[in-house]
Amino acid sequence: GENVEQHPSTLSVQEGDSAVIKCTYSDSASNYFPWYKQELGKGPQLIIDIRSNVGEKKDQRIAVTLNKTAKHFSLHITETQPEDSAVYFCAASSSGGFKTIFGAGTRLFVKA
Amino acid sequence: SQTIHQWPATLVQPVGSPLSLECTVEGTSNPNLYWYRQAAGRGLQLLFYSVGIGQISSEVPQNLSASRPQDRQFILSSKKLLLSDSGFYLCAWSLQGLGEKLFFGSGTQLSVL
C-alpha cells in the first residue's frame, strides 16, 4: 500500500541554525505534498505545501523541495527560533483522493 | 472565516463504556469531513471520511463507527471501548472536490482505563 517515510524522528538544533526534514513516498500518483506543524496538545496546522508541477516553494523562513523522479521531498527551516519547536509531519495525496498519507513525524527541538 | 470545533478536549473512559465525540464546522458548506487517530509518538491514521450527509467511508476495520447527521456535523462513536482505543482523535475538514488541504480541530485525548 501507499507509504510515506519520514526522517529523522527527532532533530535538535541550536537557535539560528537550519533544520532539514526528509520524506519519501511510494505512490507514483501522489501529486500534492503538504507539511503540517503540530504543537503540544493541538491539532496539526498546514504550514506549506507543494504540488508535483513545482520543484521548490519558499515562504519566509521555510521552504520545501520536491524530486519527483526520486520520490523525495524535504522541508527546510532556516534561522530556527524556539517557537519552531514542534512535531512536523509530511504527507502525500493525489488529486481528488481522500487518503492523505502521513509520515510518522519529526520532533524538532530548537535550543535557545 | 471557517472554524472547526471538536469536543471534549480530554476524556477518560472505562473499558466497555460507550463513546461519542463530536465535531462541527462553521463558515463553509458541504465540506469533506475526516476522523484521524494519532497514537502516542506516531503519525496520523485515517479512520473515516465523509463527502456528504449520511455518506461514510471506513478506512480501518475497528471498534469505532462514524455518522454525519448534518452537513457540518461529524460524530465518532463506539458501543464498547477497548484499551486499544486510547489515543488522540482529530477531526478535520477539507473543501469539497479537492480533498487535499486539511484543516484540523484541536483534538480529543481519549484514555481508556
mmCIF file of N, CA and C in Angstrom, chain B:
data_model
loop_
_atom_site.group_PDB
_atom_site.id
_atom_site.type_symbol
_atom_site.label_atom_id
_atom_site.label_comp_id
_atom_site.label_asym_id
_atom_site.label_seq_id
_atom_site.Cartn_x
_atom_site.Cartn_y
_atom_site.Cartn_z
ATOM 1 N N SER B 1 -14.820 33.507 8.090
ATOM 2 C CA SER B 1 -13.775 32.502 8.005
ATOM 3 C C SER B 1 -14.274 31.175 8.567
ATOM 4 N N GLN B 2 -13.609 30.105 8.158
ATOM 5 C CA GLN B 2 -14.032 28.783 8.586
ATOM 6 C C GLN B 2 -13.399 28.405 9.927
ATOM 7 N N THR B 3 -14.171 27.752 10.754
ATOM 8 C CA THR B 3 -13.651 27.248 12.031
ATOM 9 C C THR B 3 -14.172 25.836 12.245
ATOM 10 N N ILE B 4 -13.411 25.074 13.010
ATOM 11 C CA ILE B 4 -13.792 23.710 13.331
ATOM 12 C C ILE B 4 -13.751 23.558 14.847
ATOM 13 N N HIS B 5 -14.792 22.980 15.392
ATOM 14 C CA HIS B 5 -14.902 22.788 16.833
ATOM 15 C C HIS B 5 -14.958 21.294 17.119
ATOM 16 N N GLN B 6 -14.206 20.869 18.104
ATOM 17 C CA GLN B 6 -14.156 19.461 18.461
ATOM 18 C C GLN B 6 -14.196 19.368 19.989
ATOM 19 N N TRP B 7 -15.024 18.489 20.482
ATOM 20 C CA TRP B 7 -15.098 18.321 21.933
ATOM 21 C C TRP B 7 -15.501 16.906 22.321
ATOM 22 N N PRO B 8 -15.118 16.458 23.560
ATOM 23 C CA PRO B 8 -14.380 17.242 24.555
ATOM 24 C C PRO B 8 -12.887 17.246 24.258
ATOM 25 N N ALA B 9 -12.125 18.023 24.980
ATOM 26 C CA ALA B 9 -10.683 18.094 24.783
ATOM 27 C C ALA B 9 -9.992 16.880 25.395
ATOM 28 N N THR B 10 -10.476 16.425 26.514
ATOM 29 C CA THR B 10 -9.946 15.221 27.144
ATOM 30 C C THR B 10 -11.100 14.368 27.646
ATOM 31 N N LEU B 11 -10.847 13.068 27.684
ATOM 32 C CA LEU B 11 -11.893 12.145 28.101
ATOM 33 C C LEU B 11 -11.245 10.896 28.677
ATOM 34 N N VAL B 12 -11.682 10.501 29.842
ATOM 35 C CA VAL B 12 -11.224 9.266 30.470
ATOM 36 C C VAL B 12 -12.438 8.366 30.616
ATOM 37 N N GLN B 13 -12.353 7.179 30.006
ATOM 38 C CA GLN B 13 -13.497 6.280 29.979
ATOM 39 C C GLN B 13 -13.066 4.873 30.405
ATOM 40 N N PRO B 14 -13.925 4.146 31.101
ATOM 41 C CA PRO B 14 -13.596 2.754 31.442
ATOM 42 C C PRO B 14 -13.793 1.844 30.240
ATOM 43 N N VAL B 15 -13.056 0.748 30.239
ATOM 44 C CA VAL B 15 -13.233 -0.278 29.207
ATOM 45 C C VAL B 15 -14.687 -0.734 29.182
ATOM 46 N N GLY B 16 -15.237 -0.870 27.994
ATOM 47 C CA GLY B 16 -16.599 -1.352 27.843
ATOM 48 C C GLY B 16 -17.648 -0.258 27.822
ATOM 49 N N SER B 17 -17.252 0.972 28.093
ATOM 50 C CA SER B 17 -18.222 2.070 28.089
ATOM 51 C C SER B 17 -18.395 2.606 26.662
ATOM 52 N N PRO B 18 -19.495 3.336 26.391
ATOM 53 C CA PRO B 18 -19.695 3.901 25.053
ATOM 54 C C PRO B 18 -18.897 5.192 24.862
ATOM 55 N N LEU B 19 -18.803 5.610 23.596
ATOM 56 C CA LEU B 19 -18.056 6.817 23.255
ATOM 57 C C LEU B 19 -18.836 7.644 22.255
ATOM 58 N N SER B 20 -18.782 8.948 22.427
ATOM 59 C CA SER B 20 -19.320 9.847 21.416
ATOM 60 C C SER B 20 -18.481 11.112 21.383
ATOM 61 N N LEU B 21 -17.787 11.323 20.282
ATOM 62 C CA LEU B 21 -17.012 12.548 20.074
ATOM 63 C C LEU B 21 -17.680 13.325 18.952
ATOM 64 N N GLU B 22 -17.765 14.637 19.142
ATOM 65 C CA GLU B 22 -18.477 15.444 18.161
ATOM 66 C C GLU B 22 -17.589 16.521 17.556
ATOM 67 N N CYS B 23 -17.865 16.821 16.310
ATOM 68 C CA CYS B 23 -17.096 17.806 15.566
ATOM 69 C C CYS B 23 -18.060 18.608 14.707
ATOM 70 N N THR B 24 -17.918 19.921 14.717
ATOM 71 C CA THR B 24 -18.733 20.754 13.837
ATOM 72 C C THR B 24 -17.845 21.758 13.114
ATOM 73 N N VAL B 25 -18.247 22.088 11.915
ATOM 74 C CA VAL B 25 -17.512 23.038 11.093
ATOM 75 C C VAL B 25 -18.420 24.232 10.816
ATOM 76 N N GLU B 26 -17.847 25.420 10.870
ATOM 77 C CA GLU B 26 -18.602 26.641 10.568
ATOM 78 C C GLU B 26 -17.943 27.398 9.435
ATOM 79 N N GLY B 27 -18.739 28.124 8.677
ATOM 80 C CA GLY B 27 -18.199 29.010 7.652
ATOM 81 C C GLY B 27 -17.980 28.381 6.302
ATOM 82 N N THR B 28 -18.430 27.151 6.106
ATOM 83 C CA THR B 28 -18.318 26.503 4.806
ATOM 84 C C THR B 28 -19.469 25.522 4.649
ATOM 85 N N SER B 29 -19.780 25.196 3.414
ATOM 86 C CA SER B 29 -20.875 24.269 3.156
ATOM 87 C C SER B 29 -20.348 23.026 2.451
ATOM 88 N N ASN B 30 -20.991 21.902 2.760
ATOM 89 C CA ASN B 30 -20.679 20.640 2.106
ATOM 90 C C ASN B 30 -19.190 20.290 2.135
ATOM 91 N N PRO B 31 -18.568 20.390 3.289
ATOM 92 C CA PRO B 31 -17.136 20.028 3.355
ATOM 93 C C PRO B 31 -16.950 18.524 3.352
ATOM 94 N N ASN B 32 -15.748 18.085 2.984
ATOM 95 C CA ASN B 32 -15.344 16.712 3.291
ATOM 96 C C ASN B 32 -14.971 16.701 4.773
ATOM 97 N N LEU B 33 -15.339 15.644 5.479
ATOM 98 C CA LEU B 33 -15.036 15.544 6.903
ATOM 99 C C LEU B 33 -14.263 14.263 7.176
ATOM 100 N N TYR B 34 -13.392 14.324 8.157
ATOM 101 C CA TYR B 34 -12.483 13.212 8.437
ATOM 102 C C TYR B 34 -12.343 13.004 9.936
ATOM 103 N N TRP B 35 -12.123 11.755 10.326
ATOM 104 C CA TRP B 35 -11.657 11.415 11.676
ATOM 105 C C TRP B 35 -10.306 10.717 11.538
ATOM 106 N N TYR B 36 -9.310 11.243 12.254
ATOM 107 C CA TYR B 36 -7.990 10.641 12.335
ATOM 108 C C TYR B 36 -7.717 10.238 13.781
ATOM 109 N N ARG B 37 -6.858 9.242 13.938
ATOM 110 C CA ARG B 37 -6.358 8.881 15.263
ATOM 111 C C ARG B 37 -4.837 8.956 15.231
ATOM 112 N N GLN B 38 -4.308 9.483 16.330
ATOM 113 C CA GLN B 38 -2.858 9.618 16.471
ATOM 114 C C GLN B 38 -2.438 8.897 17.742
ATOM 115 N N ALA B 39 -1.717 7.799 17.578
ATOM 116 C CA ALA B 39 -1.178 7.103 18.745
ATOM 117 C C ALA B 39 0.054 7.869 19.226
ATOM 118 N N ALA B 40 0.390 7.700 20.490
ATOM 119 C CA ALA B 40 1.479 8.460 21.101
ATOM 120 C C ALA B 40 2.767 8.316 20.293
ATOM 121 N N GLY B 41 3.331 9.471 19.885
ATOM 122 C CA GLY B 41 4.595 9.466 19.172
ATOM 123 C C GLY B 41 4.539 8.912 17.764
ATOM 124 N N ARG B 42 3.348 8.833 17.204
ATOM 125 C CA ARG B 42 3.222 8.251 15.865
ATOM 126 C C ARG B 42 2.466 9.188 14.940
ATOM 127 N N GLY B 43 2.357 8.785 13.703
ATOM 128 C CA GLY B 43 1.671 9.586 12.690
ATOM 129 C C GLY B 43 0.171 9.505 12.808
ATOM 130 N N LEU B 44 -0.496 10.041 11.807
ATOM 131 C CA LEU B 44 -1.942 10.116 11.814
ATOM 132 C C LEU B 44 -2.542 9.018 10.949
ATOM 133 N N GLN B 45 -3.486 8.320 11.510
ATOM 134 C CA GLN B 45 -4.155 7.228 10.807
ATOM 135 C C GLN B 45 -5.577 7.643 10.472
ATOM 136 N N LEU B 46 -5.935 7.597 9.199
ATOM 137 C CA LEU B 46 -7.287 7.943 8.789
ATOM 138 C C LEU B 46 -8.249 6.843 9.209
ATOM 139 N N LEU B 47 -9.307 7.216 9.927
ATOM 140 C CA LEU B 47 -10.310 6.258 10.381
ATOM 141 C C LEU B 47 -11.541 6.282 9.473
ATOM 142 N N PHE B 48 -12.091 7.469 9.260
ATOM 143 C CA PHE B 48 -13.309 7.623 8.454
ATOM 144 C C PHE B 48 -13.234 8.930 7.678
ATOM 145 N N TYR B 49 -13.923 8.940 6.518
ATOM 146 C CA TYR B 49 -14.138 10.206 5.849
ATOM 147 C C TYR B 49 -15.549 10.226 5.273
ATOM 148 N N SER B 50 -16.039 11.443 5.037
ATOM 149 C CA SER B 50 -17.412 11.617 4.561
ATOM 150 C C SER B 50 -17.463 12.743 3.538
ATOM 151 N N VAL B 51 -18.130 12.489 2.425
ATOM 152 C CA VAL B 51 -18.277 13.515 1.391
ATOM 153 C C VAL B 51 -19.661 14.155 1.429
ATOM 154 N N GLY B 52 -20.546 13.661 2.285
ATOM 155 C CA GLY B 52 -21.874 14.246 2.375
ATOM 156 C C GLY B 52 -22.681 13.615 3.496
ATOM 157 N N ILE B 53 -23.848 14.180 3.764
ATOM 158 C CA ILE B 53 -24.711 13.689 4.842
ATOM 159 C C ILE B 53 -25.003 12.214 4.631
ATOM 160 N N GLY B 54 -24.786 11.429 5.681
ATOM 161 C CA GLY B 54 -25.077 10.008 5.640
ATOM 162 C C GLY B 54 -24.097 9.168 4.861
ATOM 163 N N GLN B 55 -23.080 9.788 4.262
ATOM 164 C CA GLN B 55 -22.098 9.053 3.455
ATOM 165 C C GLN B 55 -20.806 8.909 4.254
ATOM 166 N N ILE B 56 -20.510 7.675 4.658
ATOM 167 C CA ILE B 56 -19.346 7.416 5.490
ATOM 168 C C ILE B 56 -18.502 6.336 4.835
ATOM 169 N N SER B 57 -17.200 6.576 4.744
ATOM 170 C CA SER B 57 -16.267 5.563 4.265
ATOM 171 C C SER B 57 -15.311 5.221 5.395
ATOM 172 N N SER B 58 -15.150 3.925 5.633
ATOM 173 C CA SER B 58 -14.278 3.457 6.704
ATOM 174 C C SER B 58 -12.968 2.971 6.123
ATOM 175 N N GLU B 59 -11.880 3.416 6.728
ATOM 176 C CA GLU B 59 -10.570 3.034 6.233
ATOM 177 C C GLU B 59 -9.965 1.863 7.003
ATOM 178 N N VAL B 60 -10.330 1.742 8.248
ATOM 179 C CA VAL B 60 -9.715 0.722 9.097
ATOM 180 C C VAL B 60 -10.815 -0.008 9.861
ATOM 181 N N PRO B 61 -10.930 -1.325 9.647
ATOM 182 C CA PRO B 61 -11.943 -2.064 10.421
ATOM 183 C C PRO B 61 -11.612 -2.016 11.905
ATOM 184 N N GLN B 62 -12.601 -1.687 12.731
ATOM 185 C CA GLN B 62 -12.277 -1.489 14.128
ATOM 186 C C GLN B 62 -13.554 -1.421 14.947
ATOM 187 N N ASN B 63 -13.359 -1.009 16.160
ATOM 188 C CA ASN B 63 -14.423 -0.958 17.145
ATOM 189 C C ASN B 63 -15.204 0.351 17.080
ATOM 190 N N LEU B 64 -14.903 1.202 16.111
ATOM 191 C CA LEU B 64 -15.489 2.533 16.060
ATOM 192 C C LEU B 64 -16.419 2.676 14.865
ATOM 193 N N SER B 65 -17.297 3.654 14.931
ATOM 194 C CA SER B 65 -18.168 3.993 13.814
ATOM 195 C C SER B 65 -18.281 5.501 13.728
ATOM 196 N N ALA B 66 -18.726 5.996 12.582
ATOM 197 C CA ALA B 66 -18.882 7.428 12.394
ATOM 198 C C ALA B 66 -20.237 7.710 11.773
ATOM 199 N N SER B 67 -20.745 8.900 12.023
ATOM 200 C CA SER B 67 -22.014 9.310 11.425
ATOM 201 C C SER B 67 -21.954 10.790 11.082
ATOM 202 N N ARG B 68 -22.727 11.164 10.090
ATOM 203 C CA ARG B 68 -22.812 12.561 9.665
ATOM 204 C C ARG B 68 -24.291 12.917 9.541
ATOM 205 N N PRO B 69 -24.911 13.273 10.657
ATOM 206 C CA PRO B 69 -26.345 13.566 10.636
ATOM 207 C C PRO B 69 -26.696 14.903 9.990
ATOM 208 N N GLN B 70 -25.763 15.819 9.985
ATOM 209 C CA GLN B 70 -25.979 17.132 9.350
ATOM 210 C C GLN B 70 -24.756 17.476 8.498
ATOM 211 N N ASP B 71 -24.911 18.440 7.617
ATOM 212 C CA ASP B 71 -23.850 18.762 6.654
ATOM 213 C C ASP B 71 -22.515 19.060 7.326
ATOM 214 N N ARG B 72 -22.548 19.767 8.451
ATOM 215 C CA ARG B 72 -21.303 20.208 9.068
ATOM 216 C C ARG B 72 -21.078 19.577 10.441
ATOM 217 N N GLN B 73 -21.651 18.415 10.661
ATOM 218 C CA GLN B 73 -21.505 17.716 11.923
ATOM 219 C C GLN B 73 -21.023 16.297 11.675
ATOM 220 N N PHE B 74 -19.981 15.911 12.423
ATOM 221 C CA PHE B 74 -19.387 14.591 12.246
ATOM 222 C C PHE B 74 -19.197 13.988 13.629
ATOM 223 N N ILE B 75 -19.646 12.762 13.814
ATOM 224 C CA ILE B 75 -19.628 12.133 15.135
ATOM 225 C C ILE B 75 -18.879 10.815 15.069
ATOM 226 N N LEU B 76 -18.017 10.593 16.037
ATOM 227 C CA LEU B 76 -17.283 9.333 16.172
ATOM 228 C C LEU B 76 -17.833 8.596 17.386
ATOM 229 N N SER B 77 -18.188 7.327 17.206
ATOM 230 C CA SER B 77 -18.849 6.593 18.279
ATOM 231 C C SER B 77 -18.251 5.212 18.468
ATOM 232 N N SER B 78 -18.525 4.688 19.647
ATOM 233 C CA SER B 78 -18.239 3.286 19.923
ATOM 234 C C SER B 78 -19.269 2.788 20.925
ATOM 235 N N LYS B 79 -19.686 1.544 20.783
ATOM 236 C CA LYS B 79 -20.627 0.970 21.748
ATOM 237 C C LYS B 79 -19.903 0.471 22.982
ATOM 238 N N LYS B 80 -18.689 -0.080 22.772
ATOM 239 C CA LYS B 80 -17.907 -0.599 23.895
ATOM 240 C C LYS B 80 -16.437 -0.327 23.647
ATOM 241 N N LEU B 81 -15.850 0.544 24.430
ATOM 242 C CA LEU B 81 -14.456 0.918 24.248
ATOM 243 C C LEU B 81 -13.506 -0.197 24.672
ATOM 244 N N LEU B 82 -12.396 -0.286 23.939
ATOM 245 C CA LEU B 82 -11.305 -1.200 24.268
ATOM 246 C C LEU B 82 -10.100 -0.383 24.735
ATOM 247 N N LEU B 83 -9.189 -1.035 25.440
ATOM 248 C CA LEU B 83 -7.964 -0.345 25.867
ATOM 249 C C LEU B 83 -7.231 0.235 24.659
ATOM 250 N N SER B 84 -7.249 -0.501 23.556
ATOM 251 C CA SER B 84 -6.517 -0.088 22.355
ATOM 252 C C SER B 84 -7.145 1.112 21.657
ATOM 253 N N ASP B 85 -8.296 1.549 22.115
ATOM 254 C CA ASP B 85 -8.929 2.741 21.529
ATOM 255 C C ASP B 85 -8.341 4.035 22.081
ATOM 256 N N SER B 86 -7.490 3.919 23.082
ATOM 257 C CA SER B 86 -6.847 5.119 23.632
ATOM 258 C C SER B 86 -6.024 5.812 22.555
ATOM 259 N N GLY B 87 -6.042 7.144 22.572
ATOM 260 C CA GLY B 87 -5.260 7.906 21.597
ATOM 261 C C GLY B 87 -5.775 9.321 21.474
ATOM 262 N N PHE B 88 -5.181 10.034 20.559
ATOM 263 C CA PHE B 88 -5.546 11.422 20.296
ATOM 264 C C PHE B 88 -6.363 11.425 19.014
ATOM 265 N N TYR B 89 -7.622 11.849 19.108
ATOM 266 C CA TYR B 89 -8.537 11.805 17.972
ATOM 267 C C TYR B 89 -8.708 13.203 17.388
ATOM 268 N N LEU B 90 -8.561 13.265 16.104
ATOM 269 C CA LEU B 90 -8.607 14.548 15.414
ATOM 270 C C LEU B 90 -9.681 14.532 14.342
ATOM 271 N N CYS B 91 -10.482 15.563 14.351
ATOM 272 C CA CYS B 91 -11.446 15.794 13.291
ATOM 273 C C CYS B 91 -10.825 16.795 12.314
ATOM 274 N N ALA B 92 -11.139 16.662 11.049
ATOM 275 C CA ALA B 92 -10.607 17.586 10.051
ATOM 276 C C ALA B 92 -11.628 17.793 8.945
ATOM 277 N N TRP B 93 -11.452 18.893 8.218
ATOM 278 C CA TRP B 93 -12.298 19.130 7.061
ATOM 279 C C TRP B 93 -11.447 19.596 5.890
ATOM 280 N N SER B 94 -11.987 19.437 4.697
ATOM 281 C CA SER B 94 -11.349 19.979 3.506
ATOM 282 C C SER B 94 -12.455 20.423 2.549
ATOM 283 N N LEU B 95 -12.057 21.211 1.571
ATOM 284 C CA LEU B 95 -13.037 21.680 0.605
ATOM 285 C C LEU B 95 -13.541 20.521 -0.232
ATOM 286 N N GLN B 96 -14.807 20.564 -0.563
ATOM 287 C CA GLN B 96 -15.397 19.526 -1.405
ATOM 288 C C GLN B 96 -14.737 19.514 -2.769
ATOM 289 N N GLY B 97 -14.443 18.333 -3.227
ATOM 290 C CA GLY B 97 -13.869 18.204 -4.559
ATOM 291 C C GLY B 97 -12.362 18.197 -4.588
ATOM 292 N N LEU B 98 -11.725 18.664 -3.536
ATOM 293 C CA LEU B 98 -10.265 18.716 -3.540
ATOM 294 C C LEU B 98 -9.675 17.633 -2.650
ATOM 295 N N GLY B 99 -10.154 17.574 -1.424
ATOM 296 C CA GLY B 99 -9.683 16.534 -0.529
ATOM 297 C C GLY B 99 -8.207 16.608 -0.253
ATOM 298 N N GLU B 100 -7.655 17.806 -0.310
ATOM 299 C CA GLU B 100 -6.218 17.900 -0.140
ATOM 300 C C GLU B 100 -5.841 18.653 1.133
ATOM 301 N N LYS B 101 -5.947 19.984 1.138
ATOM 302 C CA LYS B 101 -5.596 20.744 2.334
ATOM 303 C C LYS B 101 -6.561 20.379 3.447
ATOM 304 N N LEU B 102 -5.981 19.905 4.530
ATOM 305 C CA LEU B 102 -6.771 19.514 5.675
ATOM 306 C C LEU B 102 -6.691 20.578 6.763
ATOM 307 N N PHE B 103 -7.832 20.851 7.376
ATOM 308 C CA PHE B 103 -7.899 21.800 8.488
ATOM 309 C C PHE B 103 -8.375 21.014 9.707
ATOM 310 N N PHE B 104 -7.508 20.936 10.708
ATOM 311 C CA PHE B 104 -7.764 20.067 11.846
ATOM 312 C C PHE B 104 -8.389 20.808 13.020
ATOM 313 N N GLY B 105 -9.181 20.061 13.786
ATOM 314 C CA GLY B 105 -9.641 20.549 15.073
ATOM 315 C C GLY B 105 -8.536 20.422 16.106
ATOM 316 N N SER B 106 -8.851 20.781 17.342
ATOM 317 C CA SER B 106 -7.838 20.796 18.406
ATOM 318 C C SER B 106 -7.648 19.433 19.046
ATOM 319 N N GLY B 107 -8.462 18.462 18.694
ATOM 320 C CA GLY B 107 -8.241 17.095 19.139
ATOM 321 C C GLY B 107 -8.886 16.737 20.464
ATOM 322 N N THR B 108 -9.098 15.434 20.641
ATOM 323 C CA THR B 108 -9.597 14.873 21.901
ATOM 324 C C THR B 108 -8.625 13.800 22.360
ATOM 325 N N GLN B 109 -8.104 13.966 23.564
ATOM 326 C CA GLN B 109 -7.227 12.954 24.153
ATOM 327 C C GLN B 109 -8.100 11.956 24.903
ATOM 328 N N LEU B 110 -8.198 10.747 24.378
ATOM 329 C CA LEU B 110 -9.025 9.709 24.980
ATOM 330 C C LEU B 110 -8.147 8.694 25.694
ATOM 331 N N SER B 111 -8.439 8.482 26.955
ATOM 332 C CA SER B 111 -7.755 7.453 27.736
ATOM 333 C C SER B 111 -8.789 6.427 28.165
ATOM 334 N N VAL B 112 -8.572 5.179 27.766
ATOM 335 C CA VAL B 112 -9.461 4.100 28.155
ATOM 336 C C VAL B 112 -8.738 3.288 29.227
ATOM 337 N N LEU B 113 -9.355 3.188 30.385
ATOM 338 C CA LEU B 113 -8.692 2.539 31.519
ATOM 339 C C LEU B 113 -9.422 1.263 31.953
#
